[in-house]
XYZ file of C-alpha atoms in Angstrom:
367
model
C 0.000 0.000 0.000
C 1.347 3.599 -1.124
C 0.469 6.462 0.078
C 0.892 10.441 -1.292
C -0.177 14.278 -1.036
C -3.178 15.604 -2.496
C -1.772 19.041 -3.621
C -4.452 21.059 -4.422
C -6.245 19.851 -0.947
C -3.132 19.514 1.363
C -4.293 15.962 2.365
C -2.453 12.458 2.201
C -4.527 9.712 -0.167
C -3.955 6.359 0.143
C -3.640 4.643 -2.809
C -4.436 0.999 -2.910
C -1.710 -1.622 -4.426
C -2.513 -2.629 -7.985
C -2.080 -6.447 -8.998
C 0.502 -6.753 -12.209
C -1.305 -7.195 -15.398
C -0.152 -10.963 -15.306
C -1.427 -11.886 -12.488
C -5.085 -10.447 -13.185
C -4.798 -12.364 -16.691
C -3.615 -15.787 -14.473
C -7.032 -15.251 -12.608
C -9.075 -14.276 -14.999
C -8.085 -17.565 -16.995
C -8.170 -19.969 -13.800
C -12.187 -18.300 -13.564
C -13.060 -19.009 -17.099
C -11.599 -22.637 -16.333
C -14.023 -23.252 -13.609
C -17.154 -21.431 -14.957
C -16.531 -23.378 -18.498
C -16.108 -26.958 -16.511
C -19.492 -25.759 -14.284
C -21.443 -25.048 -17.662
C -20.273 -28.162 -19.242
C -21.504 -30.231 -15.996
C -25.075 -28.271 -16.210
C -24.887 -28.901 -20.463
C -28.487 -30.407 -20.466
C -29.757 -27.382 -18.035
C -28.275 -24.567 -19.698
C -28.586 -25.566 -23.255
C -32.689 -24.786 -23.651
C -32.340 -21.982 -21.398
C -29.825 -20.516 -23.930
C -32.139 -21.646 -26.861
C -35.215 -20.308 -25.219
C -33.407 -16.805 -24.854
C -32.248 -16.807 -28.569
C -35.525 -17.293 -29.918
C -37.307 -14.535 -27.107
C -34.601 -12.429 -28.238
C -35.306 -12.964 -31.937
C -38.552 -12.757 -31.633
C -39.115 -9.777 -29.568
C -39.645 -7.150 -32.473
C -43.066 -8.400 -32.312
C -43.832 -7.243 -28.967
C -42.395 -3.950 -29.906
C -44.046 -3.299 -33.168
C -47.406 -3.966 -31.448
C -47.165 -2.258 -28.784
C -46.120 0.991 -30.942
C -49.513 0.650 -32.689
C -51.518 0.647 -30.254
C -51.809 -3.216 -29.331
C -52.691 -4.019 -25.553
C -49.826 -5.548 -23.677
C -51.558 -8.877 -23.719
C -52.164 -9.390 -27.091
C -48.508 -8.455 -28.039
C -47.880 -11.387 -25.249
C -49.915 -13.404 -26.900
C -48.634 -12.967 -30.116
C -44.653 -13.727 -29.259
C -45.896 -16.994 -27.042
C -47.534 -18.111 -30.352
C -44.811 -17.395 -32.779
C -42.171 -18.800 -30.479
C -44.700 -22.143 -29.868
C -45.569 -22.707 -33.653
C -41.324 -22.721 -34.556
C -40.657 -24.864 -31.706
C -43.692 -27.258 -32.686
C -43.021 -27.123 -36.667
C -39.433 -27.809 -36.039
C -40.316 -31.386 -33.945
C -42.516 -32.421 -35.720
C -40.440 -32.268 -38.697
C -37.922 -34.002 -37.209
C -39.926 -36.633 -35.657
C -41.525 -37.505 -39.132
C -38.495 -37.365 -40.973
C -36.776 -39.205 -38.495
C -39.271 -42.076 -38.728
C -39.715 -42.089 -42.018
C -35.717 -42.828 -42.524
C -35.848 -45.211 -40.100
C -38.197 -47.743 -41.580
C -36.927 -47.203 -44.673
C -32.969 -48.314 -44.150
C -34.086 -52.015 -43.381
C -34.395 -51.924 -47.256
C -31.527 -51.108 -48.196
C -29.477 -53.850 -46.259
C -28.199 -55.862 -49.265
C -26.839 -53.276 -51.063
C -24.672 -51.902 -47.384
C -23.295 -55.384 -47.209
C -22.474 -55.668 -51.042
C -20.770 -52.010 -50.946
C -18.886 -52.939 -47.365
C -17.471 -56.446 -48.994
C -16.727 -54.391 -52.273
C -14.935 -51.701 -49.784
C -13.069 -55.322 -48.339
C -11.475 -56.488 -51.421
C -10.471 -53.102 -52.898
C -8.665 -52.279 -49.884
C -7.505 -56.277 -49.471
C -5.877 -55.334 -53.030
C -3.813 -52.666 -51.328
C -2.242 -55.216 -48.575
C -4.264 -54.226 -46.244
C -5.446 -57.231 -44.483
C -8.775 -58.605 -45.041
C -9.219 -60.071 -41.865
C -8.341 -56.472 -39.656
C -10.537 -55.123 -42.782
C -13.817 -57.715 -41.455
C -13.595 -56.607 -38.128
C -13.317 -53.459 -38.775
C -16.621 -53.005 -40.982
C -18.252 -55.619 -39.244
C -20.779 -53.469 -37.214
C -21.542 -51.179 -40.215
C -25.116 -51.693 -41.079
C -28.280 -49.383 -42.499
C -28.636 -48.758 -38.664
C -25.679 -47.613 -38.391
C -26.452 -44.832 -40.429
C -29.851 -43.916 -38.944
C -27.147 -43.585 -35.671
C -25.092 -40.979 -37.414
C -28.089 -39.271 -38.384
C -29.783 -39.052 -35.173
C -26.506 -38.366 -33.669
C -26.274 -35.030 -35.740
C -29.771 -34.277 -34.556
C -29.493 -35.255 -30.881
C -28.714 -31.760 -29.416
C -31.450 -30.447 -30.895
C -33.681 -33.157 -30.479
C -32.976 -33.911 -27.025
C -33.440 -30.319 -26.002
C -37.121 -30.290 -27.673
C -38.206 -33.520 -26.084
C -37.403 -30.933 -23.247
C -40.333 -29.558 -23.616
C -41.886 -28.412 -20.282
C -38.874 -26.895 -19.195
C -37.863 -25.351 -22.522
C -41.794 -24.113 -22.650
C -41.451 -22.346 -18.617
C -38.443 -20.862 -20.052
C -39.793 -19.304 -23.166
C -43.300 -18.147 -21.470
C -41.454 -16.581 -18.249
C -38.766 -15.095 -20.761
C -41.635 -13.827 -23.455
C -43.424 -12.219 -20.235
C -39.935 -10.322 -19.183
C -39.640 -9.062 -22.711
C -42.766 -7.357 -23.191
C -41.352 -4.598 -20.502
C -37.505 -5.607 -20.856
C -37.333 -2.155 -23.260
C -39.173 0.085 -20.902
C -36.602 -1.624 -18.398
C -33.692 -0.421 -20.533
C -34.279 2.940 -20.958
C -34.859 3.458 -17.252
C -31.287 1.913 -16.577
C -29.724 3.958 -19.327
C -28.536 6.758 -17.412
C -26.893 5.076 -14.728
C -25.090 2.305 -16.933
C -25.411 2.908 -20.253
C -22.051 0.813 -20.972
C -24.474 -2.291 -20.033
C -27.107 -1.099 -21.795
C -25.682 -0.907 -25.138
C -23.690 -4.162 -24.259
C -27.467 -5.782 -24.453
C -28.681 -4.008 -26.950
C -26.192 -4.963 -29.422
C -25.863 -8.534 -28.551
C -29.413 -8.444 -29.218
C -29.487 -6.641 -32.670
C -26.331 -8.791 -33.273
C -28.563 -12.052 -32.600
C -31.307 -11.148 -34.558
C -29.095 -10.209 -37.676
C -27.243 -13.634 -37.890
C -29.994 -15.566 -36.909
C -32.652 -13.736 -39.816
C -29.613 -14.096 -42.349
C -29.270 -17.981 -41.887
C -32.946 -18.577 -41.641
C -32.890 -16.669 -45.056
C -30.021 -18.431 -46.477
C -31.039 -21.787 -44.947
C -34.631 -21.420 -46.936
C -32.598 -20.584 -49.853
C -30.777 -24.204 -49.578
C -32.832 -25.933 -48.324
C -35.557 -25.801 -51.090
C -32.780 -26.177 -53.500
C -31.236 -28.822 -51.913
C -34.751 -30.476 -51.563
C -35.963 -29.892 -55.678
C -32.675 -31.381 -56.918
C -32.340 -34.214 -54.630
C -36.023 -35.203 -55.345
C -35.153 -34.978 -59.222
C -32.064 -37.121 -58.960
C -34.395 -39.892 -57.314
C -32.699 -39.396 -53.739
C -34.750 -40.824 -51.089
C -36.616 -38.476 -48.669
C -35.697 -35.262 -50.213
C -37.824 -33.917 -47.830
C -35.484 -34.920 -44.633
C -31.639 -34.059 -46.017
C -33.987 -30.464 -46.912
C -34.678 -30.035 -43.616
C -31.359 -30.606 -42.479
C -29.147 -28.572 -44.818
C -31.672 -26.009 -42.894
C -30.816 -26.763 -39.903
C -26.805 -26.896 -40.247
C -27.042 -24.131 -41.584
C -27.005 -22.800 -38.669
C -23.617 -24.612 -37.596
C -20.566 -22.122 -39.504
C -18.101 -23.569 -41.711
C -18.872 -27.437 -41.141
C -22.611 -27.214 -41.556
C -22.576 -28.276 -45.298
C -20.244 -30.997 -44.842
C -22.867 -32.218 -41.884
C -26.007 -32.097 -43.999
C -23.859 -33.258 -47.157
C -23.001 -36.821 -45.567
C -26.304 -38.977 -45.133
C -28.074 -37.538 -48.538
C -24.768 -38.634 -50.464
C -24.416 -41.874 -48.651
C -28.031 -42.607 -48.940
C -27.194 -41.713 -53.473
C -24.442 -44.789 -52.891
C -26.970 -47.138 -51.727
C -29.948 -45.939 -54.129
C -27.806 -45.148 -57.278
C -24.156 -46.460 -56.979
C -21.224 -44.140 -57.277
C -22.474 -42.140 -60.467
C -25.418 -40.761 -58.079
C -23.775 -39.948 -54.762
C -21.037 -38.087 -56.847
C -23.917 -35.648 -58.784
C -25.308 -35.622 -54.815
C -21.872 -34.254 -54.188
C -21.977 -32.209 -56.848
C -25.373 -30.570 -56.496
C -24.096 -29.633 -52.599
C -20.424 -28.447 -53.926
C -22.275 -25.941 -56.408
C -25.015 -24.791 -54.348
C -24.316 -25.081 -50.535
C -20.528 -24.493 -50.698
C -20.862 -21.505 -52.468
C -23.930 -19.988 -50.142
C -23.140 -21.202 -47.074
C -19.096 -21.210 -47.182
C -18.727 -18.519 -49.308
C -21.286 -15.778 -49.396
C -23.223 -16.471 -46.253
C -20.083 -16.445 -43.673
C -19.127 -13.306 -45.718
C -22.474 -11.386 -44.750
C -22.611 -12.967 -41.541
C -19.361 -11.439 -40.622
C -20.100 -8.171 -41.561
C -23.712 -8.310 -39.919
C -21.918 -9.370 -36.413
C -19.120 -8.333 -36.246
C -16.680 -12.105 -36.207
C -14.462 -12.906 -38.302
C -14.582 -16.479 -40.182
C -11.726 -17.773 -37.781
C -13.374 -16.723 -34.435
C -16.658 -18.263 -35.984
C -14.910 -21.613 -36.568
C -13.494 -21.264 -32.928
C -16.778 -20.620 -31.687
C -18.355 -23.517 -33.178
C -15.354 -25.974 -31.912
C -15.670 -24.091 -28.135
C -19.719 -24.255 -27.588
C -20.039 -27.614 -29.071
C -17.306 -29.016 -26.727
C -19.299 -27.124 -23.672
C -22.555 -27.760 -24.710
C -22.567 -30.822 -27.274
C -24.623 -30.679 -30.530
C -27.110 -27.485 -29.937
C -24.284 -25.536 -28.513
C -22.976 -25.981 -32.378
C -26.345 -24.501 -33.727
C -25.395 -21.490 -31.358
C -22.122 -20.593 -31.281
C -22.616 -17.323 -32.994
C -25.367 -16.364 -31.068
C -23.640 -17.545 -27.462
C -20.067 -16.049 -28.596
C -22.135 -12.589 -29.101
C -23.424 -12.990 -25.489
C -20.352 -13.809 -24.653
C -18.867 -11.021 -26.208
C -21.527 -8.389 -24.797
C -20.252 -9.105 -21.215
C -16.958 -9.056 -21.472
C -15.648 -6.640 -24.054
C -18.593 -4.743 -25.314
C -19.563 -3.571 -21.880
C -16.480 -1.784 -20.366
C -15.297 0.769 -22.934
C -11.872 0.001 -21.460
C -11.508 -3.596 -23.672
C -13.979 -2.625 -26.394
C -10.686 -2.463 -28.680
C -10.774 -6.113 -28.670
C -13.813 -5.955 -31.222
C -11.060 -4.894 -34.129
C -9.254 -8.536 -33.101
C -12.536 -10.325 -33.413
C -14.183 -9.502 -36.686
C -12.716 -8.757 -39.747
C -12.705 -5.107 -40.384
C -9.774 -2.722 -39.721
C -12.061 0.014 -38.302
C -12.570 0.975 -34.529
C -15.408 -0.202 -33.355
C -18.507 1.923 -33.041
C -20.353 2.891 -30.138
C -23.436 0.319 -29.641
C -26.845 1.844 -31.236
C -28.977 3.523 -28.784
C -32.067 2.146 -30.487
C -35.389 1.184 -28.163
C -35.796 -2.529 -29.522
């Protein structure tokens, strides 16, 4: 502890020892640690909270535009409860008749797995690999094992809607919280308005990736869907629905939805189809969705391609397959409370997306 003289007063002020720069990052780190290892433990609790405030938060406009024309407080309530219900709803019951229909259609296609794995045996058998290591090796792959990949790949998402009471108590206590959450704002404006405009543009920042990939993700997905269902894939319907919903997951997502749909060509068509299955995804989903997409998506939030890759490797290890469908959105909450909301480390924003200019000051804007 150091103390000095207060010149323009005459009086001695105590200053209090400051901790070197090292040692706060030491402690910040060994904090992160433990909350990361708490979240990971809680994965199944924390994971439809988080999706319940994505969608509240995405949704919310509603509330606002109704209320500024006049609508009574309960019928904008109403309104966002409904909208919120009817995605949640359409979504599982997609997936649950997909799902099913994929499921008791693979029993069909059993002969022509074990013809393609013993044709997979003797070409690599020709290479000196052995054929027994090769037998055990490909000895559990079935048409089930497929339907495990897929569901796999659909679990986090899946698992979190079979969630449904708690997910629903979420979004209803969340939707009645956001009706007034703006009012709240404003009133808290003047005594921090660093946190408010740390909310306000995770929010906007939400909102603007997750309206650009639901655009894009329509885009591909009824593409997707028209040309599989012309090459005579089956269920065009299904891989459809999920290029939409990796769409959602940066970088990887076309790879993900690419997989099963080409597979499925090799058992339906041979070779010749699954490679104009890979074709049809190179030319259309490559180019939106690992080309042009990240390229607006950047720009709308403010990361840049490689700390939207990171993102997607960090949330799914934390919170398994639907912390992949939101890693943009959580890295922007993220992001909101620790650098956006002390002016102090708001430089970091230049590190994190991919423009060279200073970052602005968050919009002051009532939604």
């Amino acid at each position: 502890m150091r103390s000095g003289t207060d010149a323009r007063q005459g009086r001695t002020v105590v200053q209090q020892p400051v901790l070197p720069r090292g040692v706060i990052v030491l402690l910040g780190t060994a904090c992160m640690v433990v909350v990361v290892a708490g979240m990971r433990g809680v994965a199944d609790l924390i994971g439809p909270v988080f999706l319940a405030l994505m969608l509240t938060v995405t949704v919310s406009p509603i509330t606002g535009w109704l209320r500024r024309h006049g609508a009574p407080v309960w019928v904008a309530l109403t309104a966002m409860i409904i909208t919120v219900n009817l995605i949640l709803i359409g979504l599982g019951a997609a997936l649950a008749v997909s799902v099913a229909q994929l499921i008791n259609m693979m029993p069909q296609y059993a002969a022509q797995f074990a013809e393609l794995r013993d044709s997979l045996v003797q070409g690599l058998g020709g290479l000196g690999i052995s054929a027994a290591q090769l037998q055990d090796a490909v000895a559990g792959a079935d048409p089930n094992t497929v339907v495990n990949v897929i569901e796999s790949l659909l679990g986090g998402l899946a698992g979190t809607l079979s969630s449904t009471f708690f997910l629903l108590a979420c979004l209803l206590f969340m939707c009645l919280d956001a009706v007034s959450f703006p009012e709240r704002l404003r009133a808290t404006t003047d005594e921090r308005p660093q946190v408010v405009g740390a909310f306000r543009s995770f929010a906007q920042g939400t909102r603007r990736y997750l309206w650009v990939s639901t655009v894009f993700g329509l885009i591909v997905a009824v593409v997707d869907t028209l040309a599989l269902w012309a090459l005579g894939v089956p269920l065009p319907l299904l891989w459809g629905l999920l290029s939409f919903i990796t769409n959602y997951i940066p970088n990887i997502g076309f790879v993900i939805g690419l997989i099963p749909p080409a597979l499925l060509g090799l058992l339906q068509g041979g070779p010749e189809l699954m490679l104009a299955v890979i074709a049809v995804y190179c030319l259309v989903n490559f180019v939106i969705q690992s080309v042009i997409q990240p390229k607006i998506v950047g720009n709308a939030v403010g990361l840049s391609a490689t700390v939207s890759f990171l993102s997607l490797i960090f949330w799914a290890w934390v919170l398994g397959g639907l912390g992949a469908l939101l890693a943009i959105p959580l890295t922007l909450l993220a992001k909101g409370l620790l650098v956006d909301i002390d002016p102090d480390t708001r430089w970091v924003n230049v590190l994190l997306s991919s423009d060279t200019q200073p970052p602005s000051e968050p919009a002051r804007s009532t939604s």
